[in-house]
Coordinates of C-alpha atoms in Angstrom, one line a residue:
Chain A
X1 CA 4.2 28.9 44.8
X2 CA 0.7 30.5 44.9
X3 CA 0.9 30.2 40.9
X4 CA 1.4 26.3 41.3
X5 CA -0.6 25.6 44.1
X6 CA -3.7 26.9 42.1
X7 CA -2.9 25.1 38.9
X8 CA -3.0 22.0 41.0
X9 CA -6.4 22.9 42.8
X10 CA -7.6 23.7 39.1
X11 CA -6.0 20.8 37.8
X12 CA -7.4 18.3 41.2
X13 CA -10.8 20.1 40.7
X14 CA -10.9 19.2 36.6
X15 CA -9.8 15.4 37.5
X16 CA -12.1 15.0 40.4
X17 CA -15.3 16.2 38.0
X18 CA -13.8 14.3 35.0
X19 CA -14.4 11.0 36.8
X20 CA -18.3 12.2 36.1
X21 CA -18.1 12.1 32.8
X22 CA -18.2 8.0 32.1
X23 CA -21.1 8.0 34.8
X24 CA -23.1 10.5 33.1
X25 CA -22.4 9.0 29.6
X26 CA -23.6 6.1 31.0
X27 CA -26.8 7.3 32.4
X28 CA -27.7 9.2 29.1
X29 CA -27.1 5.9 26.8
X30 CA -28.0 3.2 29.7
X31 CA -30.6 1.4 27.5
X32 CA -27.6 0.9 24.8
X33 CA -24.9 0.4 26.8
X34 CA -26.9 -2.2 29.6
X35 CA -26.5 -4.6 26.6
X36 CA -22.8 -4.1 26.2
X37 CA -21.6 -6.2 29.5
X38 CA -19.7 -5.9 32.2
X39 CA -16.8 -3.9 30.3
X40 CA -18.7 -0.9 30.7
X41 CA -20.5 -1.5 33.9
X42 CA -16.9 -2.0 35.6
X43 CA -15.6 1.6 34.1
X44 CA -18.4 3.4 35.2
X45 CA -18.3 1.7 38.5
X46 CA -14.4 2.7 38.9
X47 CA -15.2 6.2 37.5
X48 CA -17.8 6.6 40.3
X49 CA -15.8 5.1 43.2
X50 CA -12.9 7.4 42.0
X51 CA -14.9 10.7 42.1
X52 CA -15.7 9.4 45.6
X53 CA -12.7 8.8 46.6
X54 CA -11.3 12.0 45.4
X55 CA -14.1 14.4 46.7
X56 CA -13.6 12.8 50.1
X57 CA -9.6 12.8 49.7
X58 CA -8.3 15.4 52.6
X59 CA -10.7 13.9 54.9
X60 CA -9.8 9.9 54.1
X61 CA -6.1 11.1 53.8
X62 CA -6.0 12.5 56.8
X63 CA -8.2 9.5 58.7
X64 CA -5.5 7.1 57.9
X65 CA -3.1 8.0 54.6
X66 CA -1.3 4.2 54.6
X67 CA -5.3 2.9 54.2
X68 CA -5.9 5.7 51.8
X69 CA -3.2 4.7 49.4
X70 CA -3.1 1.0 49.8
X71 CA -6.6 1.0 48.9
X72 CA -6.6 3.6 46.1
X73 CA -4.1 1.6 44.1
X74 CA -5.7 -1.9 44.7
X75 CA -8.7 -1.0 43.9
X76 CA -7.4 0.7 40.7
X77 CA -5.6 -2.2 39.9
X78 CA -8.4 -5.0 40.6
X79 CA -10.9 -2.3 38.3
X80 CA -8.4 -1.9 35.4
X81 CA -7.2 -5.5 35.4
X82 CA -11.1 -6.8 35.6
X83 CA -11.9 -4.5 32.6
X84 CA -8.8 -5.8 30.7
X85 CA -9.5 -9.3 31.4
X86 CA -13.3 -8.8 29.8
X87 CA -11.5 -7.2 26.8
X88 CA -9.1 -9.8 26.3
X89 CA -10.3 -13.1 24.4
X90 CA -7.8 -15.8 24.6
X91 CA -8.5 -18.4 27.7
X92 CA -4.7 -18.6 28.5
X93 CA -4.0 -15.2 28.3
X94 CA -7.2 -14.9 31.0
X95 CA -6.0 -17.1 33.2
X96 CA -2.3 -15.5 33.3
X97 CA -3.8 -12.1 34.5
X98 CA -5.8 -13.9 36.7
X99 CA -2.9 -15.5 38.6
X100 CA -1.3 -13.1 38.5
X101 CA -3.7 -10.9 40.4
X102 CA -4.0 -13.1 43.0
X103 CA -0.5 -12.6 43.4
X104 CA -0.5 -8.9 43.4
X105 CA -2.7 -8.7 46.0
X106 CA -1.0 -11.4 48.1
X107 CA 1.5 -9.1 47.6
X108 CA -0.3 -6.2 48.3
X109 CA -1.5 -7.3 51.8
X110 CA 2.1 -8.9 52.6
X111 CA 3.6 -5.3 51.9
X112 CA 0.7 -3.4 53.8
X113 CA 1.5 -5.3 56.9
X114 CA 5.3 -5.7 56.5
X115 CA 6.8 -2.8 55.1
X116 CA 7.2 0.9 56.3
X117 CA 5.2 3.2 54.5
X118 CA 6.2 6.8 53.8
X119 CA 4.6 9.0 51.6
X120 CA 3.2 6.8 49.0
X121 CA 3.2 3.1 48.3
X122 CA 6.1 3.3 45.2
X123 CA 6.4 0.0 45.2
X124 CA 3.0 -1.7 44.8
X125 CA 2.0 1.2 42.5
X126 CA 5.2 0.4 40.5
X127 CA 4.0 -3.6 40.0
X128 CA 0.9 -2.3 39.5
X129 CA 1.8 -0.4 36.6
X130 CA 3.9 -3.1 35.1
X131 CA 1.4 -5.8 35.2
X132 CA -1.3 -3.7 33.7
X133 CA 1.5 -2.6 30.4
X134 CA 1.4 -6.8 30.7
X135 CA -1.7 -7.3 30.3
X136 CA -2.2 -4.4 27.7
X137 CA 0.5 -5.9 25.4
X138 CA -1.6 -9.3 25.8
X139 CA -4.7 -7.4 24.8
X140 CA -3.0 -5.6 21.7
X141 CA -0.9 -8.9 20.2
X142 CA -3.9 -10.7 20.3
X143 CA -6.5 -7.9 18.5
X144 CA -3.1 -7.7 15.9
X145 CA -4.1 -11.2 15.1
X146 CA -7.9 -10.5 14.7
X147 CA -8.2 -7.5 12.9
X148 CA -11.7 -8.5 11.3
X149 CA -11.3 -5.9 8.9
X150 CA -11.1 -2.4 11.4
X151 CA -9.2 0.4 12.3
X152 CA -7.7 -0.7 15.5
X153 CA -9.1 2.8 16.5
X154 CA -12.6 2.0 15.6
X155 CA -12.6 -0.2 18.2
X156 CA -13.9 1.2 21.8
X157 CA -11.3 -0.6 23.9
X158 CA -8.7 0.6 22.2
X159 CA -9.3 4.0 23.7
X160 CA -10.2 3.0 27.0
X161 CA -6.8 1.2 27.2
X162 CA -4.9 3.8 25.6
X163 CA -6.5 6.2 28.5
X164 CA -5.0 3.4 30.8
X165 CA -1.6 3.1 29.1
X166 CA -1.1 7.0 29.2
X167 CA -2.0 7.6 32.7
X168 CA 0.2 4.8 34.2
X169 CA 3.1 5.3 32.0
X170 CA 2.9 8.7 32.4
X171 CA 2.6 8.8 36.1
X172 CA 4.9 6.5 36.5
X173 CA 8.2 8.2 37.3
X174 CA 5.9 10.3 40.2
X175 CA 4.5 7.6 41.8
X176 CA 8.1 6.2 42.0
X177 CA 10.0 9.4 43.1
X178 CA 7.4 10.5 45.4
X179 CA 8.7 7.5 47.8
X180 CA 12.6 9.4 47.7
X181 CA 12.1 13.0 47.4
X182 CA 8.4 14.1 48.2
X183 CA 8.9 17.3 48.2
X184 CA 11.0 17.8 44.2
X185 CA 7.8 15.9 43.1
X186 CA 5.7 17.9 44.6
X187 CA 6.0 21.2 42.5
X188 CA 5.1 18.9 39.0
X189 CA 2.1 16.3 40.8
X190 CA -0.3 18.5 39.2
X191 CA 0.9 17.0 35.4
X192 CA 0.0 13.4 37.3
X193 CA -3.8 14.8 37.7
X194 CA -3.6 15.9 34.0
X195 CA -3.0 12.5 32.8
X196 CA -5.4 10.9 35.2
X197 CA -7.6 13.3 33.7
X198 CA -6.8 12.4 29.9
X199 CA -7.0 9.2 30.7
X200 CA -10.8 9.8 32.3
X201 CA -11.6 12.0 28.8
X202 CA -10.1 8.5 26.5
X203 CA -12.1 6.3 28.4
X204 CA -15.4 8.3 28.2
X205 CA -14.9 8.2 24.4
X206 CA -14.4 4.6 25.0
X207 CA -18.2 4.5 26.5
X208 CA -19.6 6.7 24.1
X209 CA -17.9 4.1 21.1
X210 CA -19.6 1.2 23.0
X211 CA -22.8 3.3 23.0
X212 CA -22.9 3.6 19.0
X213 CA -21.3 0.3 18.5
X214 CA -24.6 -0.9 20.2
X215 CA -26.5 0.9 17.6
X216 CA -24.5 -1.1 15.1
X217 CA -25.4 -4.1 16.2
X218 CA -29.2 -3.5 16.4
X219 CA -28.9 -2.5 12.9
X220 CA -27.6 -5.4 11.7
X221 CA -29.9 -7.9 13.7
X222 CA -32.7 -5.5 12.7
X223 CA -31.3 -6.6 9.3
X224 CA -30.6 -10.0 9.8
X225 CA -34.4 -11.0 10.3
X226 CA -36.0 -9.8 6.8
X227 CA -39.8 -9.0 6.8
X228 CA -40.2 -8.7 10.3
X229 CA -42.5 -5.5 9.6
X230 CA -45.1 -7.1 7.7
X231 CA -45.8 -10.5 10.1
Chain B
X1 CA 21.0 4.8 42.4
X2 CA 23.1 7.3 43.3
X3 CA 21.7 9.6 40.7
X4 CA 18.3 9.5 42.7
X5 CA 20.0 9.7 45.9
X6 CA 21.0 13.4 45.2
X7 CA 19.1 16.2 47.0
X8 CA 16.0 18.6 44.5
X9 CA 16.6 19.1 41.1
X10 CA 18.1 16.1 40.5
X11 CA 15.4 14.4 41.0
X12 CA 13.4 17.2 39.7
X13 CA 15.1 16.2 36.2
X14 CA 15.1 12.6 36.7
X15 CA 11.2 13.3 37.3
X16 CA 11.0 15.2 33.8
X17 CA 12.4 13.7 31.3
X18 CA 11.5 10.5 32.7
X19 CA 7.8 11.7 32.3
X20 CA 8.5 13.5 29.0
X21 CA 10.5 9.5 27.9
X22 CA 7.5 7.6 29.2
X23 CA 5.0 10.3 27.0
X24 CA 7.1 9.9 23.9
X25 CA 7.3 6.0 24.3
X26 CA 3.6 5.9 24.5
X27 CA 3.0 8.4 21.6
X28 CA 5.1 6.4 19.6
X29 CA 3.6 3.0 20.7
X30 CA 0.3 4.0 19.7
X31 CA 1.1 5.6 16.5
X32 CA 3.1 2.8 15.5
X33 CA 0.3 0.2 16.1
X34 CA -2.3 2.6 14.4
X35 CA 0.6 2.6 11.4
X36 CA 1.3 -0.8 11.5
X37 CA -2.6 -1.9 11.7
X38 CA -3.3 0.1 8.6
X39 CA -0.7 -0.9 6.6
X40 CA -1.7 -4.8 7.6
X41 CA -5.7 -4.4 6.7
X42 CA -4.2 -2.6 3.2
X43 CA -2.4 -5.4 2.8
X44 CA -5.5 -7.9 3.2
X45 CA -8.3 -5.9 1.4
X46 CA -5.5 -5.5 -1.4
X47 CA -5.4 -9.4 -1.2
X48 CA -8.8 -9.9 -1.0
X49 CA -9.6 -7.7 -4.1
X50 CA -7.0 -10.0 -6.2
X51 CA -8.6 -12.7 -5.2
X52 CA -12.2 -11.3 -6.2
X53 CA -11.1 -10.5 -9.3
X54 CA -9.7 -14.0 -9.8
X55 CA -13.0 -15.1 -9.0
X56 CA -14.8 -13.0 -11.5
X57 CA -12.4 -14.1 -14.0
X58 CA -13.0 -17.9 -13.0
X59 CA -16.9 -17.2 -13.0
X60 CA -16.7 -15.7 -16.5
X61 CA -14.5 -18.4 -17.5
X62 CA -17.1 -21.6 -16.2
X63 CA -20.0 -19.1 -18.0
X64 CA -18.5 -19.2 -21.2
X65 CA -17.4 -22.8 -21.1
X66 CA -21.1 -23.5 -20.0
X67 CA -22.4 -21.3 -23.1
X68 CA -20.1 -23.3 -25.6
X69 CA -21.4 -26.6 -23.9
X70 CA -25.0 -25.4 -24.4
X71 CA -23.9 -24.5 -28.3
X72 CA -22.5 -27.7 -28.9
X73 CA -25.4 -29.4 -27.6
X74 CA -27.5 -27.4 -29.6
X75 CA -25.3 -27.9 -32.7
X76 CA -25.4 -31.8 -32.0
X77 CA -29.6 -31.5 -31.7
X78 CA -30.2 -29.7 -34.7
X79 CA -27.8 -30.8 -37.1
X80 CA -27.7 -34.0 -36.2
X81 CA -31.1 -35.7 -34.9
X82 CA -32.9 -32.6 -36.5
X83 CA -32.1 -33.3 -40.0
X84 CA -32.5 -37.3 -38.8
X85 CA -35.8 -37.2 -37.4
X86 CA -37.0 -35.0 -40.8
X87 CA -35.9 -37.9 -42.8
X88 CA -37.6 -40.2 -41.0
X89 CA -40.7 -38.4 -41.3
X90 CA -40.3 -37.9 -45.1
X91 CA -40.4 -41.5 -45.3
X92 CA -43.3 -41.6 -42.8
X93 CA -45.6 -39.2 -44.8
X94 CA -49.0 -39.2 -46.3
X95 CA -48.6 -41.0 -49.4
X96 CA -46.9 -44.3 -47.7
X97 CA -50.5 -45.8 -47.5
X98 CA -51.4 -45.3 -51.3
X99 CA -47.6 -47.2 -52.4
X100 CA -47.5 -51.1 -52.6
X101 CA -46.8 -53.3 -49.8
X102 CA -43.0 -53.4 -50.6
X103 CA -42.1 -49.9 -51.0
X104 CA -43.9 -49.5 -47.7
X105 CA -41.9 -52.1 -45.7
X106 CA -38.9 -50.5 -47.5
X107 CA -39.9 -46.9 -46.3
X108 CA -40.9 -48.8 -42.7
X109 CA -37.5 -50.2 -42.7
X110 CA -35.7 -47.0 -43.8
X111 CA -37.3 -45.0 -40.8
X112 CA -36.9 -47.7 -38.2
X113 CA -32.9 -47.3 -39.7
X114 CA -33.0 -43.8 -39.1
X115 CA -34.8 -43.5 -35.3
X116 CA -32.4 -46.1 -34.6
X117 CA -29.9 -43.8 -35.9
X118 CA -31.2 -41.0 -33.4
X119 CA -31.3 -43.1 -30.9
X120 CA -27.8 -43.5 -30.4
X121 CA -27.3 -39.9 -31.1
X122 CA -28.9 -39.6 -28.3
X123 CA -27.2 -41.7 -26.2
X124 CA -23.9 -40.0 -27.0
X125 CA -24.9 -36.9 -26.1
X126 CA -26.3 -37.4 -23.3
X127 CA -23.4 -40.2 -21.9
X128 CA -21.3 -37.4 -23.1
X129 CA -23.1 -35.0 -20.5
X130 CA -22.5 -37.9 -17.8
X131 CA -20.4 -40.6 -18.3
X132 CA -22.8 -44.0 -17.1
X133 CA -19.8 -45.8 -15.9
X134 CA -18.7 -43.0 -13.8
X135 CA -22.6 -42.7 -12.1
X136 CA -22.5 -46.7 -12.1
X137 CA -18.8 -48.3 -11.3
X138 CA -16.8 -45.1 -10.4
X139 CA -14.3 -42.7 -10.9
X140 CA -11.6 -45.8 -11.3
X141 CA -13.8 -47.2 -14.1
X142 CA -14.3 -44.1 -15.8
X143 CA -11.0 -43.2 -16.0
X144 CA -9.9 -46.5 -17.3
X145 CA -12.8 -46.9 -20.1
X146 CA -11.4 -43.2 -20.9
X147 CA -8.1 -44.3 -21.0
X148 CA -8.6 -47.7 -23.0
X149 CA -10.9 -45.8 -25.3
X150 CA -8.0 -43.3 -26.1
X151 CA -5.3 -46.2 -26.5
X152 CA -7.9 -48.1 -28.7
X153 CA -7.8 -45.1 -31.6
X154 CA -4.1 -46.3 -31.7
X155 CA -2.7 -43.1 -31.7
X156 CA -1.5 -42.7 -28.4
X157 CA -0.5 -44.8 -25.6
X158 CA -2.7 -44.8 -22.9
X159 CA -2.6 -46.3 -19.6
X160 CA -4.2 -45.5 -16.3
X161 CA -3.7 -47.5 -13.1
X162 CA -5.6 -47.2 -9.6
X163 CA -3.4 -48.5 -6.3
X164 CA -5.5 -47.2 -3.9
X165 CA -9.1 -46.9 -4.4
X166 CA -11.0 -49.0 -2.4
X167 CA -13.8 -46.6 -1.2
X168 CA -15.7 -44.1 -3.4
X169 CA -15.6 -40.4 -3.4
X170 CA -19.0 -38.5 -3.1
X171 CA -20.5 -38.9 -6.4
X172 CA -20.2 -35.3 -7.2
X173 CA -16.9 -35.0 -6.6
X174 CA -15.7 -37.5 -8.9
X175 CA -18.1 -36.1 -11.3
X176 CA -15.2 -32.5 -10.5
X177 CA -12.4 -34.9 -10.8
X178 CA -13.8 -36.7 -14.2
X179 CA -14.4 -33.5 -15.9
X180 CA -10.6 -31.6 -14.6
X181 CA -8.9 -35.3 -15.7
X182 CA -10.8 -35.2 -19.3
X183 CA -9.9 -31.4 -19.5
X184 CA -6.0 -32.4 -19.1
X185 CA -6.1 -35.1 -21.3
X186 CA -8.1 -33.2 -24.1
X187 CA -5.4 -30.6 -23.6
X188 CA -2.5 -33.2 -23.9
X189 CA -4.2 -34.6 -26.7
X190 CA -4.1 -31.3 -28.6
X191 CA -1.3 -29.9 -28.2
X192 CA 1.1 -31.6 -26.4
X193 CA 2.4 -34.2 -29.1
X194 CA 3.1 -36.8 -26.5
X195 CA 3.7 -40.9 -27.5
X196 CA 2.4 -42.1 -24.0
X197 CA -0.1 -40.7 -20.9
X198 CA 0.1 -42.6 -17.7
X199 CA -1.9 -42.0 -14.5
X200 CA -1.7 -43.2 -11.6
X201 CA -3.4 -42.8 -8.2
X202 CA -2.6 -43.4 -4.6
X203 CA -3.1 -42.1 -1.0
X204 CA -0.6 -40.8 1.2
X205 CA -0.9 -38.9 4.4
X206 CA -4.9 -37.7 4.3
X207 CA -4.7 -37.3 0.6
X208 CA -5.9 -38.4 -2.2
X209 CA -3.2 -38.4 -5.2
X210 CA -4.1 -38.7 -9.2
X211 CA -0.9 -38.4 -11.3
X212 CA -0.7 -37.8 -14.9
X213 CA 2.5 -38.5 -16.9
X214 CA 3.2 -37.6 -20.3
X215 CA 6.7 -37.3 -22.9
X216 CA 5.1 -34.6 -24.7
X217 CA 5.0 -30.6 -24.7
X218 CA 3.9 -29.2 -21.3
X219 CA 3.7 -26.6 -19.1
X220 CA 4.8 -26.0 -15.6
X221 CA 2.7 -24.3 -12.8
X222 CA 4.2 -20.7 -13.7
X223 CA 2.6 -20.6 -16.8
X224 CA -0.6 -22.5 -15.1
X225 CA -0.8 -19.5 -13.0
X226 CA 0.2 -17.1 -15.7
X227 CA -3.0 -18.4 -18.0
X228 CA -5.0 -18.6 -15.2
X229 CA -4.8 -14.6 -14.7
X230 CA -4.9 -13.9 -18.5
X231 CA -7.5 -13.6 -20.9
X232 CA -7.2 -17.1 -22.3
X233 CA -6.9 -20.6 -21.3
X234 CA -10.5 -21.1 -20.8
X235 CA -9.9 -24.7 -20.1
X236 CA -7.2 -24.1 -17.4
X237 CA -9.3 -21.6 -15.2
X238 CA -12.4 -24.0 -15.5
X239 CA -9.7 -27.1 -13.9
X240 CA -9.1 -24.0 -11.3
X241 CA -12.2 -23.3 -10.4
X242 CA -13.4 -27.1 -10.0
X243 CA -9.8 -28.1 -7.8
X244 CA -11.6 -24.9 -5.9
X245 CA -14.9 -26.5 -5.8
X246 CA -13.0 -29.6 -3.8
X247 CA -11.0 -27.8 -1.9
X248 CA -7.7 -29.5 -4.3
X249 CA -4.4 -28.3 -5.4
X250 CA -3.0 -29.0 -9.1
X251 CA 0.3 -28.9 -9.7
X252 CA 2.0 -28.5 -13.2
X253 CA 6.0 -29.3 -13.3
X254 CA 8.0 -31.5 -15.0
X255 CA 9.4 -34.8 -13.7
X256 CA 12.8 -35.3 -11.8
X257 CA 14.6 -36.5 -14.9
X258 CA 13.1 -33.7 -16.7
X259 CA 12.3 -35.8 -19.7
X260 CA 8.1 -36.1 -18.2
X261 CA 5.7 -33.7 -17.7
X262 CA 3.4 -34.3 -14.4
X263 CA 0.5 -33.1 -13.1
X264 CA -0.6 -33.9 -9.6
X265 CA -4.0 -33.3 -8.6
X266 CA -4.1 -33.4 -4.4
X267 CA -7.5 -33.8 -2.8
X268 CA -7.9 -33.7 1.3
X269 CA -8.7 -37.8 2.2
X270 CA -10.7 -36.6 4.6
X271 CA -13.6 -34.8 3.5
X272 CA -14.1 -37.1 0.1
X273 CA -14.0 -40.0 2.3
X274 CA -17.5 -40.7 3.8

């Protein structure tokens, strides 16, 4: 047990920095990625919160662990459904994952105060899982019809997403089994901290992409306006 | 449920290869979009490199035609109102003033014959370049002076008939249309062998509809396309590109009874309409 208990320190410790690396991305390129919106604003902002959370977690755990993990996975959820719905285009599409995030946290709030917690909130975490794949399938089937002529992975979303899609899939049996048997889970929560953390790694690449894709686009309206150097 | 309800490894493997089926899932998810994606945009550049070189093909196709127009012209200048005008002056020269009074009005009368001559040289050509009825009454009266021209020579029977036509196309479009209906009936002339053409036009749900009917040899929109790739048919890829120019369609098949051959040129109503 010693063995496992300091992979999962080492693993913890790696996640907890990893939620730096978007910030600090972010502070290096900020005059490029300031013009980019609010996709990248609301990573950085989740990355941040996140580390907090996480450098703070036996102390906010142990203040009140129902609160704790309520909050952790609405937050994620409103931060990973507010980046998706930036990403995604089509008006209709918007407005579904906007009801139906009112919803979840209707939901959310009913289920805080109604049901009896245990170890870890399954269920929301379960939704939450399945409304984001929703919402990442609306994102994808509607890029598919707009390809523009790009590698889907030339595109920075696609690895912030990805990121998303790995770490909730992934950590999806966990978060679900942790409500029945805590304690088989517990030997293999460390592999949940190593997709959080790939996830982290994808969308700091994401970040960086919207960094260069910045330079891009200053290129090409540096050459849309011919002659500019000799007014 | 029962499965989970079991006590430690159970779960344990429950918890594993559901983890290891959810990685797999999204591996394969994402490999097979990347897959799919590339496949799709090899698809469309291969599509849009056809269609490039279809272009090119078109482009040298309207260049060449444009070149033999120039040479014609040229021809028609200097071998016509060239050697014309040189006569005239021959009978224009110096000398005129020292010959009597009669040879002088003959030579007068001569020239006057000849720069009359050139004159409607002149004219030809250039109402060749642009038909004056089309630029003054229309595409309708165009086509039907074209038409009663044709049946006038007496070697074929001609007819052209207009059933809906009441407001004009933008001038340069049925300048397009003039030029792709002369090109089909030059074609039909030539080598289709044909006792009778017929056209006919009409509207019908937002389009415009001109219809040309003949008994003669033909060819159906296979071999249009077919041409249209190749090396020849200069004619055909110059009707192409100006049913491109208008945003048309032209259609080659032969008629229900298949005794007729008929092309259908289909315009948008639309965007002609102003």
């Amino acid at each position: 047990m010693p063995n496992l208990l300091t992979i999962e320190t080492i693993c913890f410790e790696v996640l907890k920095y990893s939620f730096l690396v978007p910030v600090l991305l972010f502070l290096v390129f900020y005059n490029k990625l300031k013009l980019r919106g609010y996709v990248t604003f609301s990573l950085v902002a989740y990355s941040l919160l996140f580390f907090l959370f996480l450098f703070f977690d036996k102390s906010l755990s142990d203040l009140n662990r129902h609160i704790y993990t309520t909050s952790y996975t609405t937050i994620e959820y409103i931060f990973f459904s507010w980046a998706l719905l930036l990403m995604i285009e089509n008006k209709r599409a918007k407005q579904l994952v906007v009801i139906l995030s009112i919803l979840f946290i209707i939901f959310q709030v009913t289920y805080f105060f109604t049901a009896k917690f245990k170890t870890i909130d399954s269920v929301p975490i379960g939704i939450e899982s399945i409304l984001i794949f929703t919402y990442v399938i609306l994102l994808f089937s509607e890029q598919f019809k707009n390809t523009k002529n790009k590698y889907i992975y030339q595109n920075p979303w696609f690895f912030i997403v990805t990121g998303i899609l790995i770490y909730l899939s992934c950590s999806f049996f966990f978060n679900i089994l942790a409500g029945i048997d805590k304690e088989s889970v517990r030997g293999y929560w460390f592999l949940t901290y190593i997709f959080e953390t790939i996830k982290n790694i994808l969308v700091s690449i994401g970040i960086y992409l919207y960094s260069s894709k910045s330079k891009d686009d200053a290129k090409k309206n540096s050459r849309s306006i011919p002659y500019l150097d000799m007014i | 449920m029962f499965f989970l309800q079991t006590n430690g490894p159970s779960v344990s493997t429950v918890l594993l290869l559901g983890t290891a089926g959810m990685v797999v899932l999204v591996v394969s998810i994402i490999i097979f979009l990347i897959m799919h994606q590339r496949r799709v945009l090899r698809f469309q550049n291969r599509i849009a490199q056809m269609e490039q070189e279809q272009q090119k093909i078109l482009l040298n196709a309207s260049i060449k035609l444009q070149e033999e127009e120039r040479q014609r012209l040229a021809a028609d200048l200097h071998d016509d109102a060239g050697p014309l005008l040189a006569t005239a002056r021959l009978y224009l020269n110096e000398n005129l003033v020292n010959q009597d009074k009669a040879t002088q009005l003959q030579a007068i009368f001569q020239a006057r014959q000849i720069i009359d001559d050139t004159i409607q040289l002149v004219r030809n050509i250039s109402h060749s370049l642009m038909p004056p009825t089309l630029k003054n009454f229309g595409l309708e009266s165009a086509i039907n002076d074209l038409f009663q021209k044709i049946s006038g020579s007496g070697t074929i029977n001609a007819s052209s008939r207009f059933h809906e036509y009441k407001e004009r196309l933008k001038e340069e479009k049925e300048l397009i249309i003039f030029r792709v209906v002369q090109e089909l009936i030059n074609n039909i002339l030539k080598h289709s062998n044909s006792s009778f053409i017929h056209l006919t036009q009409n509207v019908h749900a937002d389009k415009f509809y001109l219809r040309i009917h003949h008994d003669g040899r033909g060819i159906v929109q296979s071999d249009f396309d077919k041409l249209n790739k190749s090396n020849i048919g200069l004619g055909l890829k110059n009707i192409s590109s100006r049913m491109r120019l208008v945003q048309g369609n032209i259609n080659f098949e032969k008629d229900i009874s298949q005794t007729y051959y008929k092309v259908t040129i289909e315009l948008p109503k639309d965007e002609p309409y102003q």
